[in-house]
mmCIF file of N, CA and C in Angstrom:
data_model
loop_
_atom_site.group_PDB
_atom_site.id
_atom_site.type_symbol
_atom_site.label_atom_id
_atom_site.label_comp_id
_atom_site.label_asym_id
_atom_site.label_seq_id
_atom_site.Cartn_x
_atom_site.Cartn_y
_atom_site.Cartn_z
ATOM 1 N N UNK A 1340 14.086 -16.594 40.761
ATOM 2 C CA UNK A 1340 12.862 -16.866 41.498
ATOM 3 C C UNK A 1340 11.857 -15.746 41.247
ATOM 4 N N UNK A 1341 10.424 -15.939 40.949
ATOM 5 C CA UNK A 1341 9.632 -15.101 41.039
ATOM 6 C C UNK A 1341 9.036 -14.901 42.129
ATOM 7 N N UNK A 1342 9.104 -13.349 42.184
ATOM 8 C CA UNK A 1342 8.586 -12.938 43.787
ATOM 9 C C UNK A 1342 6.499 -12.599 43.192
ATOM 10 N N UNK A 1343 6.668 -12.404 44.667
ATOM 11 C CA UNK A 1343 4.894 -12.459 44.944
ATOM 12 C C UNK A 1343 4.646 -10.895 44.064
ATOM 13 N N UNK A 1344 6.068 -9.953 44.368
ATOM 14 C CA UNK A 1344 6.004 -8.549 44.115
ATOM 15 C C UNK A 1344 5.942 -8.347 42.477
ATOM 16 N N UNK A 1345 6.549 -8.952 41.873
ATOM 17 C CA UNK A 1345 6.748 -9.373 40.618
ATOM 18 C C UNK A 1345 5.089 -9.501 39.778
ATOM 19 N N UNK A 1346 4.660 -10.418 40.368
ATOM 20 C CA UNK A 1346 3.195 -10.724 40.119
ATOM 21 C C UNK A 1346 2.379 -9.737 40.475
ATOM 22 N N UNK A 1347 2.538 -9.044 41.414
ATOM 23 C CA UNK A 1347 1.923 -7.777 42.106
ATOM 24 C C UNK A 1347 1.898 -6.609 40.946
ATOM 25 N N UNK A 1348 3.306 -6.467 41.169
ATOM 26 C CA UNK A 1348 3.627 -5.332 39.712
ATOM 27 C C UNK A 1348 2.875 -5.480 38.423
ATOM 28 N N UNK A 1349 2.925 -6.821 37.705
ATOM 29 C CA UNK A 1349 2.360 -6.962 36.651
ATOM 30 C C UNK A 1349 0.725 -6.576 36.483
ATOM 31 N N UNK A 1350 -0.023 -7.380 37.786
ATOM 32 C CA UNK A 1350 -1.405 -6.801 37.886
ATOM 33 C C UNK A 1350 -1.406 -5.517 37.838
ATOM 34 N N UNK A 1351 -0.872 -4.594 38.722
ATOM 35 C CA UNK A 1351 -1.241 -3.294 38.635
ATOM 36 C C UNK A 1351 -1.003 -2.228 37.313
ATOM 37 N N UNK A 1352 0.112 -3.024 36.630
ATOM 38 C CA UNK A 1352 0.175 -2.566 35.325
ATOM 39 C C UNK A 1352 -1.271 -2.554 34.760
ATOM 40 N N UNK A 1353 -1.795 -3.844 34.411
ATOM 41 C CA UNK A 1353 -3.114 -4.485 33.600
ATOM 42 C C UNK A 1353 -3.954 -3.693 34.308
ATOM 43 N N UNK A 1354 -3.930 -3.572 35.237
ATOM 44 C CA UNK A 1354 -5.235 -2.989 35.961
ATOM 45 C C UNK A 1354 -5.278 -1.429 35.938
ATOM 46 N N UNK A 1355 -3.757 -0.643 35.384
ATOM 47 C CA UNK A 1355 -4.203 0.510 34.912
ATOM 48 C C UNK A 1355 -3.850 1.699 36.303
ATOM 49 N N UNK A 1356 -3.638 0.641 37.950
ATOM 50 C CA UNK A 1356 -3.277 1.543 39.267
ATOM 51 C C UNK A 1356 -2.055 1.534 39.308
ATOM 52 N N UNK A 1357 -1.750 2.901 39.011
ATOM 53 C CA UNK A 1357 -0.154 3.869 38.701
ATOM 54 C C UNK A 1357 -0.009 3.885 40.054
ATOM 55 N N UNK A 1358 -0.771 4.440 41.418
ATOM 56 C CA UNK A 1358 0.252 4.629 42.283
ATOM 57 C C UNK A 1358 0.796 3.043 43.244
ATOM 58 N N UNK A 1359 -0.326 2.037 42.908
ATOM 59 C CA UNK A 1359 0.041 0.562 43.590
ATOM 60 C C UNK A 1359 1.512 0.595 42.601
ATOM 61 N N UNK A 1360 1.401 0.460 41.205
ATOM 62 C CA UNK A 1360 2.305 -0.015 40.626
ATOM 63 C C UNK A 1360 3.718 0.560 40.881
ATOM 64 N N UNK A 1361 3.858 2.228 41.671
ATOM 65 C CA UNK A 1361 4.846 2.794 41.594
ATOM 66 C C UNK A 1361 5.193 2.054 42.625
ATOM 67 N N UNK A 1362 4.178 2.067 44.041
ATOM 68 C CA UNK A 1362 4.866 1.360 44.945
ATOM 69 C C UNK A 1362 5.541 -0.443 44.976
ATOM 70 N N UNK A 1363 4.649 -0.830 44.095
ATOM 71 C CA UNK A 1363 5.701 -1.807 43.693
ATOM 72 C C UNK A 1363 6.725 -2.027 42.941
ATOM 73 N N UNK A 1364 6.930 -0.812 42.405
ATOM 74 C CA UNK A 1364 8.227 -0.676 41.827
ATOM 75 C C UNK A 1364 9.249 -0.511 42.516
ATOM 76 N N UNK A 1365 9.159 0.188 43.646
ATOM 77 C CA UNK A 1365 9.838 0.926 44.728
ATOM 78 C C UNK A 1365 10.120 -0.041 44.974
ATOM 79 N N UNK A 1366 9.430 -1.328 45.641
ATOM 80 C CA UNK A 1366 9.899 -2.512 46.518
ATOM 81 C C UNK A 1366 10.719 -3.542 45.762
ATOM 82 N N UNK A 1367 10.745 -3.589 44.542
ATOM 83 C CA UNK A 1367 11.292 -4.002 43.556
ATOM 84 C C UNK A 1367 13.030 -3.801 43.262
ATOM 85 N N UNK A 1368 12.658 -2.343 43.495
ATOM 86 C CA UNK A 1368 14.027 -1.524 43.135
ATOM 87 C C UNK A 1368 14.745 -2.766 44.365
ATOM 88 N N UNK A 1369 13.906 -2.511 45.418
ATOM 89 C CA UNK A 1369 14.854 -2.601 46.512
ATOM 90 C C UNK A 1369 15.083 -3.817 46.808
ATOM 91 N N UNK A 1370 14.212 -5.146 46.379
ATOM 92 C CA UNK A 1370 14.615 -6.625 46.515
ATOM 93 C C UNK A 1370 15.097 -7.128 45.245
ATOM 94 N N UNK A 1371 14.493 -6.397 44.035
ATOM 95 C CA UNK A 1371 15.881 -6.995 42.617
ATOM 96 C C UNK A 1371 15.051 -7.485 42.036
ATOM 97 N N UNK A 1372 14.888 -7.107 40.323
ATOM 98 C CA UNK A 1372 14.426 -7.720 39.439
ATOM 99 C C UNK A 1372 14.674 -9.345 38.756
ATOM 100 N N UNK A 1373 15.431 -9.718 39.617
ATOM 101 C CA UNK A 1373 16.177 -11.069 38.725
ATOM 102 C C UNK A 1373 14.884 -11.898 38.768
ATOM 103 N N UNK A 1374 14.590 -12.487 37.121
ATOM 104 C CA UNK A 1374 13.955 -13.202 37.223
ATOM 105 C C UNK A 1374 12.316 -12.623 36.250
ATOM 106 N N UNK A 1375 12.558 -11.442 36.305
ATOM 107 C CA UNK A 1375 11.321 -10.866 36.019
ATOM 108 C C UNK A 1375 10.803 -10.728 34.543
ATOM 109 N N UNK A 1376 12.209 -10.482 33.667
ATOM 110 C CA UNK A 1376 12.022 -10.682 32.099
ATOM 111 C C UNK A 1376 11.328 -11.776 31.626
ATOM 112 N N UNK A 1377 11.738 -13.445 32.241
ATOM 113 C CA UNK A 1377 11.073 -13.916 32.221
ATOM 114 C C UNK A 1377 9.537 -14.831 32.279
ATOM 115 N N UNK A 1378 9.223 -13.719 33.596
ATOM 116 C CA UNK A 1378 7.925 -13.735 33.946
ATOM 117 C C UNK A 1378 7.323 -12.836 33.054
ATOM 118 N N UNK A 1379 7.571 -11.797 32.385
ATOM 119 C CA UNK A 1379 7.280 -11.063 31.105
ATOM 120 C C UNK A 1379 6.957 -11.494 30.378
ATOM 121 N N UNK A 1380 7.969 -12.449 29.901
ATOM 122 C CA UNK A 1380 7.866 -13.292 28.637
ATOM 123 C C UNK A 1380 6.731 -14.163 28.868
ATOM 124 N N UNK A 1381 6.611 -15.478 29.730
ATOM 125 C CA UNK A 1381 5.566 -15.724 30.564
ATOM 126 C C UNK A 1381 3.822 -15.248 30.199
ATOM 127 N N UNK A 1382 4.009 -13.900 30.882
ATOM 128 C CA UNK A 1382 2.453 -13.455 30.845
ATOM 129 C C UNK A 1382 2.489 -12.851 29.164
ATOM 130 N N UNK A 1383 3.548 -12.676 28.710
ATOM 131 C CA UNK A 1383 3.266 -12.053 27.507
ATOM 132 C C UNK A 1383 2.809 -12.827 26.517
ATOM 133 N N UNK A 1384 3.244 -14.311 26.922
ATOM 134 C CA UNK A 1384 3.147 -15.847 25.878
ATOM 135 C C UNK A 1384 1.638 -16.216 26.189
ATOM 136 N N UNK A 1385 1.020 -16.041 27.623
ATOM 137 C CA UNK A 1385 -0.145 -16.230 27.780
ATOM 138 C C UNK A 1385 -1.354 -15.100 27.054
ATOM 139 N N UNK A 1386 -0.836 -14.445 27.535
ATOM 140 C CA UNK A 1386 -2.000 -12.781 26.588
ATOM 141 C C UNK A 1386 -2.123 -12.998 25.191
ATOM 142 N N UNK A 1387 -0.523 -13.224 24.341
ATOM 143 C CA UNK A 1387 -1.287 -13.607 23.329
ATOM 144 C C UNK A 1387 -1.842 -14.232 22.543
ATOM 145 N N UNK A 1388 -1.796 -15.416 23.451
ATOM 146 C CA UNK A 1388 -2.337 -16.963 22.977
ATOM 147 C C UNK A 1388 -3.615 -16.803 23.328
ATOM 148 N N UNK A 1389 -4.226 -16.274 24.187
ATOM 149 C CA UNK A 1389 -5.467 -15.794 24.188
ATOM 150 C C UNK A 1389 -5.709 -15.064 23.917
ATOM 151 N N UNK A 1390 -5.465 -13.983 22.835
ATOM 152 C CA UNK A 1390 -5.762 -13.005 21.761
ATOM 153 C C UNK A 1390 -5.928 -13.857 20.437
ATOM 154 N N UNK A 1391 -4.633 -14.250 19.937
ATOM 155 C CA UNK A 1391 -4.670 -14.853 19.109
ATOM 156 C C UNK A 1391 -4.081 -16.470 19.204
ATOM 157 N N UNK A 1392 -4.701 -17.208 17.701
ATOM 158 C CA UNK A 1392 -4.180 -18.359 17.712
ATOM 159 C C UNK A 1392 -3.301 -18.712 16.453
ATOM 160 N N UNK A 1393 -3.021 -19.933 16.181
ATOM 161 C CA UNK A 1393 -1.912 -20.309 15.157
ATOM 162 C C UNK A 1393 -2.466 -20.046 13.939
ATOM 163 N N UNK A 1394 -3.897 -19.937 13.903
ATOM 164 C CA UNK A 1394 -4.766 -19.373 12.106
ATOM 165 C C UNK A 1394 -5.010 -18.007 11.789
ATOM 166 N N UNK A 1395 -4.570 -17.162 13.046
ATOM 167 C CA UNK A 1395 -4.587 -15.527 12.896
ATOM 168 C C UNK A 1395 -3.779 -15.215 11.891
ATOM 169 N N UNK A 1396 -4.999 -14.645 10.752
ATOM 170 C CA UNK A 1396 -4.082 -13.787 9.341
ATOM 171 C C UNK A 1396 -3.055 -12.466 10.158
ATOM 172 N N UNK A 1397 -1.997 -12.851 9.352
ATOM 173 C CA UNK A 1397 -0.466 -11.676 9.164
ATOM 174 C C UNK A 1397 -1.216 -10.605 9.572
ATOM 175 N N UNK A 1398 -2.085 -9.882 8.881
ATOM 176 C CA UNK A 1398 -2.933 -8.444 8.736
ATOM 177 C C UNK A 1398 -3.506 -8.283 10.002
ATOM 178 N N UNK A 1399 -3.884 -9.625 11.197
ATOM 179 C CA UNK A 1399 -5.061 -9.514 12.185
ATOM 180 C C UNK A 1399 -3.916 -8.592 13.106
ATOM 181 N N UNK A 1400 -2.570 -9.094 13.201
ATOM 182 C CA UNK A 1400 -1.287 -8.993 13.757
ATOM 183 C C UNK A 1400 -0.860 -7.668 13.204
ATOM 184 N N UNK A 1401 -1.022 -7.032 12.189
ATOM 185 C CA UNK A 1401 -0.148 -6.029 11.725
ATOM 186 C C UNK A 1401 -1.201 -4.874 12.400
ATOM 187 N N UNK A 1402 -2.691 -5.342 12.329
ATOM 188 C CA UNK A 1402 -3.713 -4.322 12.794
ATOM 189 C C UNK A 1402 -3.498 -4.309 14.241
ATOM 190 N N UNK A 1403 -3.211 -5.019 15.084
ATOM 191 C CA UNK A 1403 -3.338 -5.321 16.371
ATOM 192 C C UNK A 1403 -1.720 -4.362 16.792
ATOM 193 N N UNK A 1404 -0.869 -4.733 16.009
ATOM 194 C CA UNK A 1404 0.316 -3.661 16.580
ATOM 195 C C UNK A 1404 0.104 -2.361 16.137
ATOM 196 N N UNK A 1405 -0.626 -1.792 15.053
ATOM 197 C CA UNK A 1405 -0.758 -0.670 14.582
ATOM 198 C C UNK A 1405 -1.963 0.330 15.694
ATOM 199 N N UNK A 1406 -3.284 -0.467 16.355
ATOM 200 C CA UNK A 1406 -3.523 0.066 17.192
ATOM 201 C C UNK A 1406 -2.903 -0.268 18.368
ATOM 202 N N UNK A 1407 -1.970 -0.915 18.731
ATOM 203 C CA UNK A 1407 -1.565 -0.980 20.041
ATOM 204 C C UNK A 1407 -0.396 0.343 20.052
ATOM 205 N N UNK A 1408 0.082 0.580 18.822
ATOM 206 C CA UNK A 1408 1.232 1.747 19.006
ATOM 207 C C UNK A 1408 0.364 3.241 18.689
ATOM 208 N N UNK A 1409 -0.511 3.423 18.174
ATOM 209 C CA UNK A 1409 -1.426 4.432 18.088
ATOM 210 C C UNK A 1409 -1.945 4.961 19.350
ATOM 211 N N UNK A 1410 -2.372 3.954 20.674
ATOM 212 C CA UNK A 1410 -2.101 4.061 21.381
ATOM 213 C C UNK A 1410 -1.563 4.155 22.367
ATOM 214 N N UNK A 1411 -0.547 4.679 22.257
ATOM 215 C CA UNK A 1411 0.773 4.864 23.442
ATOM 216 C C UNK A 1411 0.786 6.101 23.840
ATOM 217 N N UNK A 1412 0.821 6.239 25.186
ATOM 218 C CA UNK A 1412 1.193 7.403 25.685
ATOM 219 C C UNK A 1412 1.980 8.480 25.424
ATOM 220 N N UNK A 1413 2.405 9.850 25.500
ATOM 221 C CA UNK A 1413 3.242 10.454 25.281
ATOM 222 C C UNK A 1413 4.466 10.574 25.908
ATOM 223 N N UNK A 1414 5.642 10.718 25.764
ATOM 224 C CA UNK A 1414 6.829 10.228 26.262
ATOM 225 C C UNK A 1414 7.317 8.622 26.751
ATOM 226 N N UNK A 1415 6.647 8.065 26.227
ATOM 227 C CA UNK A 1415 6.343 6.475 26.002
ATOM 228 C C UNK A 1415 7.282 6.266 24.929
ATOM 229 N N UNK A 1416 8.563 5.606 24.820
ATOM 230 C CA UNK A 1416 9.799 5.151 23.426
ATOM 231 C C UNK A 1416 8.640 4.317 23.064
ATOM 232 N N UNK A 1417 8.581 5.261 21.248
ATOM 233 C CA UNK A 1417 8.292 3.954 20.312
ATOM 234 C C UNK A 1417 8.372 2.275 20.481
ATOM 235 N N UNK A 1418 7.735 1.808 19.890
ATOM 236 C CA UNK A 1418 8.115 0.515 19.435
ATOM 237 C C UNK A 1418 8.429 -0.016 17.691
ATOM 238 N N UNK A 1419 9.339 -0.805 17.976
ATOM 239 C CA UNK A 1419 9.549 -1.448 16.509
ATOM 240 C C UNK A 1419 8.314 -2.011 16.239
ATOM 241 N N UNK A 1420 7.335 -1.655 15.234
ATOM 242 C CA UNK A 1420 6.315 -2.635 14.366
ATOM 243 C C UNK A 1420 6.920 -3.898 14.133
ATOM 244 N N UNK A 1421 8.148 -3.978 13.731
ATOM 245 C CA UNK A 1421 8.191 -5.376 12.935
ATOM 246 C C UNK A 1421 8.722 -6.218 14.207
ATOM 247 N N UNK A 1422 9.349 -5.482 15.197
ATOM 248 C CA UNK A 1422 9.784 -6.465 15.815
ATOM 249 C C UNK A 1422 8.622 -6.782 17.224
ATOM 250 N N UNK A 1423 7.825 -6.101 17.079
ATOM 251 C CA UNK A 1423 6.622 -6.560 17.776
ATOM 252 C C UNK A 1423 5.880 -7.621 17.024
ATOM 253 N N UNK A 1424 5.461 -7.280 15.721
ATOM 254 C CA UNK A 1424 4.817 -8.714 15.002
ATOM 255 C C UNK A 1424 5.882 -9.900 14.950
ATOM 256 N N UNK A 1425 6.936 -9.906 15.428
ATOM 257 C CA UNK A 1425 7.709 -10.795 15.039
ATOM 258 C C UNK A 1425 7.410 -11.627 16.788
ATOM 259 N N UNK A 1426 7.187 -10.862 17.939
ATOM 260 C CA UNK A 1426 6.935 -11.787 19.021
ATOM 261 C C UNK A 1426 5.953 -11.747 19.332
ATOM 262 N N UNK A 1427 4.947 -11.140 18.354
ATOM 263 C CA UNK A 1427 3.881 -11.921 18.452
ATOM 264 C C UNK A 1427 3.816 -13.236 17.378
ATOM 265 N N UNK A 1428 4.015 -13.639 16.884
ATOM 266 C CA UNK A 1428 4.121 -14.533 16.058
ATOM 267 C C UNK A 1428 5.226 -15.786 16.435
ATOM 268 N N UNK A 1429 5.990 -15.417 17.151
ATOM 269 C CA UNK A 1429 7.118 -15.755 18.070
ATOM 270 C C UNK A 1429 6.436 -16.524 18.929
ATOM 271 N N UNK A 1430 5.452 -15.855 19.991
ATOM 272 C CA UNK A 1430 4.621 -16.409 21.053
ATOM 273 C C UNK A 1430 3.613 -17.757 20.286
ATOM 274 N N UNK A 1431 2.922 -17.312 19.225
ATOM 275 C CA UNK A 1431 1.880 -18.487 18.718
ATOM 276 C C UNK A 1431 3.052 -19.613 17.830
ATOM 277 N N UNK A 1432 4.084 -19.580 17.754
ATOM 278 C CA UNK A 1432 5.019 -20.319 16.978
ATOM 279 C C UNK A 1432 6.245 -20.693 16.837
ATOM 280 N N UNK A 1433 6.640 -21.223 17.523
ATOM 281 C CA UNK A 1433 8.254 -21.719 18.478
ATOM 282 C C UNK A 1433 8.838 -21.915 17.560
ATOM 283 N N UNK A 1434 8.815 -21.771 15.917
ATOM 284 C CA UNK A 1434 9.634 -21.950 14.999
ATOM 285 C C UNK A 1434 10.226 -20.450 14.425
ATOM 286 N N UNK A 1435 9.220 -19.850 15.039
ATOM 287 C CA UNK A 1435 9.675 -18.013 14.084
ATOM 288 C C UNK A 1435 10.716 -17.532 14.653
ATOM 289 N N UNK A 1436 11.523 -17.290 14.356
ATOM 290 C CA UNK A 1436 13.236 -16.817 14.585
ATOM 291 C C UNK A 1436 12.844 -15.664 14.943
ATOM 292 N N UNK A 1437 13.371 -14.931 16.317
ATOM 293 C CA UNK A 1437 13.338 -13.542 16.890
ATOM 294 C C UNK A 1437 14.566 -13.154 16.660
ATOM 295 N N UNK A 1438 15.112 -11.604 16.929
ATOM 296 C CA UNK A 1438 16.101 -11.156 17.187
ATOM 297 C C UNK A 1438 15.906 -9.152 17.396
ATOM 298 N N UNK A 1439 14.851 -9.541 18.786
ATOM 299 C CA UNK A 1439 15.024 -8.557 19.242
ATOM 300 C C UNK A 1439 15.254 -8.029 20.259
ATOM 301 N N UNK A 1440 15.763 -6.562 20.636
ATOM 302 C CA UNK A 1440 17.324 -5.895 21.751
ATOM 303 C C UNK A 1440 16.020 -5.774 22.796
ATOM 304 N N UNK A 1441 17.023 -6.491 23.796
ATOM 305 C CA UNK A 1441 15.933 -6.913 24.822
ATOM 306 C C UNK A 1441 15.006 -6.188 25.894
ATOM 307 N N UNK A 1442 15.619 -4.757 25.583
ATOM 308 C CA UNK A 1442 14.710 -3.352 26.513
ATOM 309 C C UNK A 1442 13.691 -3.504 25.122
ATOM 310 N N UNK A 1443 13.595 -3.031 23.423
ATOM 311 C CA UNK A 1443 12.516 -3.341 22.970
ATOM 312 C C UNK A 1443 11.821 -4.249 23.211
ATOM 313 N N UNK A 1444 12.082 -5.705 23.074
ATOM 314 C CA UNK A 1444 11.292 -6.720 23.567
ATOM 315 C C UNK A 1444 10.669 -6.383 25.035
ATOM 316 N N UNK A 1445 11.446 -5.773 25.576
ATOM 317 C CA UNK A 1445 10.276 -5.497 27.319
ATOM 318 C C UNK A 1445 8.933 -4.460 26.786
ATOM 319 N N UNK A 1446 9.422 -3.620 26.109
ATOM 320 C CA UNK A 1446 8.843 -2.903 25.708
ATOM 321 C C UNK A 1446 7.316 -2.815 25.473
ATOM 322 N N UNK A 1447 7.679 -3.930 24.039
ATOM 323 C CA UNK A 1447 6.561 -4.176 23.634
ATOM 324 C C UNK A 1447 5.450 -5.250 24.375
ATOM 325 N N UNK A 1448 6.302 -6.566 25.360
ATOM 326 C CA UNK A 1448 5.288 -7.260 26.028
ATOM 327 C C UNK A 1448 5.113 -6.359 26.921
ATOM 328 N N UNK A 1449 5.393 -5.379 27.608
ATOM 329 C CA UNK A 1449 4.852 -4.727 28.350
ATOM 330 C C UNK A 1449 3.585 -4.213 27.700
ATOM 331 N N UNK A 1450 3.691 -3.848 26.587
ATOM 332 C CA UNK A 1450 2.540 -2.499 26.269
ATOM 333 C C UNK A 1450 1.306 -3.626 25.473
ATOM 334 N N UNK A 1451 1.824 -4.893 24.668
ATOM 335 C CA UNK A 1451 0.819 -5.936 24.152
ATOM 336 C C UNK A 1451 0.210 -6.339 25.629
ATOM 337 N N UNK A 1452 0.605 -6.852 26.737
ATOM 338 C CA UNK A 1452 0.051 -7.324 27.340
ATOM 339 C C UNK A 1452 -0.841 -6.573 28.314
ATOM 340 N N UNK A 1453 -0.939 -5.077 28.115
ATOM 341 C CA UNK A 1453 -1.929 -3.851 29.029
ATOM 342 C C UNK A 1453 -2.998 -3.994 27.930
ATOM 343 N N UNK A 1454 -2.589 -4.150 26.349
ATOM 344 C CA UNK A 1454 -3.282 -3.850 25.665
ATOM 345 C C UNK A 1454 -4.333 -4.962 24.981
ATOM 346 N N UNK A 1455 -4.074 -6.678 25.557
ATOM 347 C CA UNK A 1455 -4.438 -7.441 25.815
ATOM 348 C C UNK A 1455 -5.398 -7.814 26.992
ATOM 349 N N UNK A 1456 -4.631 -7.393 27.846
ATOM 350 C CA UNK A 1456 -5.467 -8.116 29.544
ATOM 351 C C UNK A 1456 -5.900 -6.609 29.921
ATOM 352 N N UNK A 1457 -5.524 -5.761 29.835
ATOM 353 C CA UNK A 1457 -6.226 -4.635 30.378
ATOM 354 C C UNK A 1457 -7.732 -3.989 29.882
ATOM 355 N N UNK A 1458 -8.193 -2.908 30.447
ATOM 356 C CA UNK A 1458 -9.632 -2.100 29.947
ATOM 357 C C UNK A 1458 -10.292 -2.816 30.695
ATOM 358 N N UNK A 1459 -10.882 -3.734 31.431
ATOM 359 C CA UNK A 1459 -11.662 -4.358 31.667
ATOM 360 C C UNK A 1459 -12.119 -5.323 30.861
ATOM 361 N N UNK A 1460 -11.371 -6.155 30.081
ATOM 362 C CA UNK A 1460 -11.881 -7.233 28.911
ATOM 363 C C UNK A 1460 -11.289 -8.533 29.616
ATOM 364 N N UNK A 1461 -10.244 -8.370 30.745
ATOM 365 C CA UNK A 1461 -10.370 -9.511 31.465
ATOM 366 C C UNK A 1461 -10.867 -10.145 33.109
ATOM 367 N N UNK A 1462 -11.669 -10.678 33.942
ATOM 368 C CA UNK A 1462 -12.070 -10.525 35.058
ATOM 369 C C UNK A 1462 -10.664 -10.851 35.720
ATOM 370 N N UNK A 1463 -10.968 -10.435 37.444
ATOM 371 C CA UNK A 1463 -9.522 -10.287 37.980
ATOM 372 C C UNK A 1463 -9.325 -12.115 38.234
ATOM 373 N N UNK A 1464 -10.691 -12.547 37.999
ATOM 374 C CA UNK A 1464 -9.856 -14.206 38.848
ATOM 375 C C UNK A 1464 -9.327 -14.987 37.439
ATOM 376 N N UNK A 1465 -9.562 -14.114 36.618
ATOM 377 C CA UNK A 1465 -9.212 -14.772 34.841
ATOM 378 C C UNK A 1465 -7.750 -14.084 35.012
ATOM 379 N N UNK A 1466 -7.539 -12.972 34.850
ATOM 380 C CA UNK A 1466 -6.083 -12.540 35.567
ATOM 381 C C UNK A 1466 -5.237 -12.955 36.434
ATOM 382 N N UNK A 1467 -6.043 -13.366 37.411
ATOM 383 C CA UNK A 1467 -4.954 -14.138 38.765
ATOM 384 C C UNK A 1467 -4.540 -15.593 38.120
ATOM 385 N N UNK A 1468 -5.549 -16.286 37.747
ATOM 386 C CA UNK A 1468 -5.363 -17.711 36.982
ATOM 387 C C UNK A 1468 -4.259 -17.690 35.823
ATOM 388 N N UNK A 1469 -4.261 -16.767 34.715
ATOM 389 C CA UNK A 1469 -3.282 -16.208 34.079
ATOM 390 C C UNK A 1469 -1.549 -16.147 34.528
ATOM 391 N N UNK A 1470 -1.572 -15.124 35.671
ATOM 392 C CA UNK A 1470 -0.688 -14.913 36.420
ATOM 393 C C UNK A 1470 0.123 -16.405 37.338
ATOM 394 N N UNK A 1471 -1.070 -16.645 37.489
ATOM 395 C CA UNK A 1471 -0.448 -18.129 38.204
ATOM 396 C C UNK A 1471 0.137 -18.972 36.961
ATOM 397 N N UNK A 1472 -0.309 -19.529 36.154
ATOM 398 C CA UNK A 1472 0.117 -19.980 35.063
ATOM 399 C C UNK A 1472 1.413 -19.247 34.434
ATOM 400 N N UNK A 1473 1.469 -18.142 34.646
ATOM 401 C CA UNK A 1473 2.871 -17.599 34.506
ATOM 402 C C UNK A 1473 3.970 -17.480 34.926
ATOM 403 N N UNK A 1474 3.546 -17.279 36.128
ATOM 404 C CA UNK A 1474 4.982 -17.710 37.606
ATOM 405 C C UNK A 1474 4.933 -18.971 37.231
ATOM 406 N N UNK A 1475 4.095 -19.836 37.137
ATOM 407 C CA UNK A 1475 4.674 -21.408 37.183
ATOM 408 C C UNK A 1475 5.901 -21.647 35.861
ATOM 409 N N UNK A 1476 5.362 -21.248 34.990
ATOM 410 C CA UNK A 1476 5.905 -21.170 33.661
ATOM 411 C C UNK A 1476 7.419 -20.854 34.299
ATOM 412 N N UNK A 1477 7.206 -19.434 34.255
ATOM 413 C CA UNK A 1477 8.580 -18.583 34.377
ATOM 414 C C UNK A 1477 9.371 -19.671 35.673
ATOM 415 N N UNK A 1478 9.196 -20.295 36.591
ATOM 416 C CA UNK A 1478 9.677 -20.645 37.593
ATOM 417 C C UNK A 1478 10.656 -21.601 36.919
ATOM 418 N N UNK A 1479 10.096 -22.554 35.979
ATOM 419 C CA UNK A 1479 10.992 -23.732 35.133
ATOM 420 C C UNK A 1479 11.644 -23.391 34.440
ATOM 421 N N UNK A 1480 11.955 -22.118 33.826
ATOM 422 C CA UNK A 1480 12.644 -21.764 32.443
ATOM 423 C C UNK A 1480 13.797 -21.519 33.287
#
């Protein structure tokens, strides 16, 4: 089941507020993640379908992970390049074979989807609409 907190957490990621997000982590710890990878997957399938679409050149994708890992924080674990272009390409194409270890895969939809929906390039009711579309998603899988 996706909790309200779940959805909570994710905004405050995108939105960049570390101490909302810690505290929803906290509450998290304490009612249980089950359920949440998939709501990951979810908002991560939505971000980049609205980044990109099924005619985005290989290169638009190789540039898009190359500044998304350029920008990473310090003490932030790497990400695999290839296995980030591989779910992104994954997300626009239900035929591309994944096979990646599933803390990387958090990894990277975590950091594509700040680096997608975050900065201010999306409004919050374009975010909430997003989000809703994602719990719904994640709720059926």
């Amino acid at each position: 089941m996706i909790s309200p907190e779940m959805i909570d957490y994710i905004r405050t990621m995108v939105k960049g507020d570390h101490a909302a997000n810690d505290q929803v982590e906290a509450r998290l710890d304490q009612l249980g993640w089950e359920g949440f990878p998939t709501l990951l997957g979810a908002v991560f399938y939505y971000a980049v379908n609205r980044r990109f679409d099924d005619r985005t050149a290989p290169g638009e994708i190789i540039r898009f992970v190359a500044d998304m890992r350029a920008t990473v924080p310090p003490g932030v674990p790497e990400i695999d390049p290839a296995a980030a272009e591989a779910l992104i390409r994954a997300a626009l194409d239900p035929d591309v074979e994944t096979d990646v270890e599933p803390q990387m895969g958090g990894r990277i939809q975590g950091l594509a989807i700040i680096r997608i929906l975050g900065g201010g390039d999306v409004s919050d009711a374009e975010l909430d609409a997003l989000l809703v579309d994602a719990a719904a998603l994640a709720s059926r899988v």
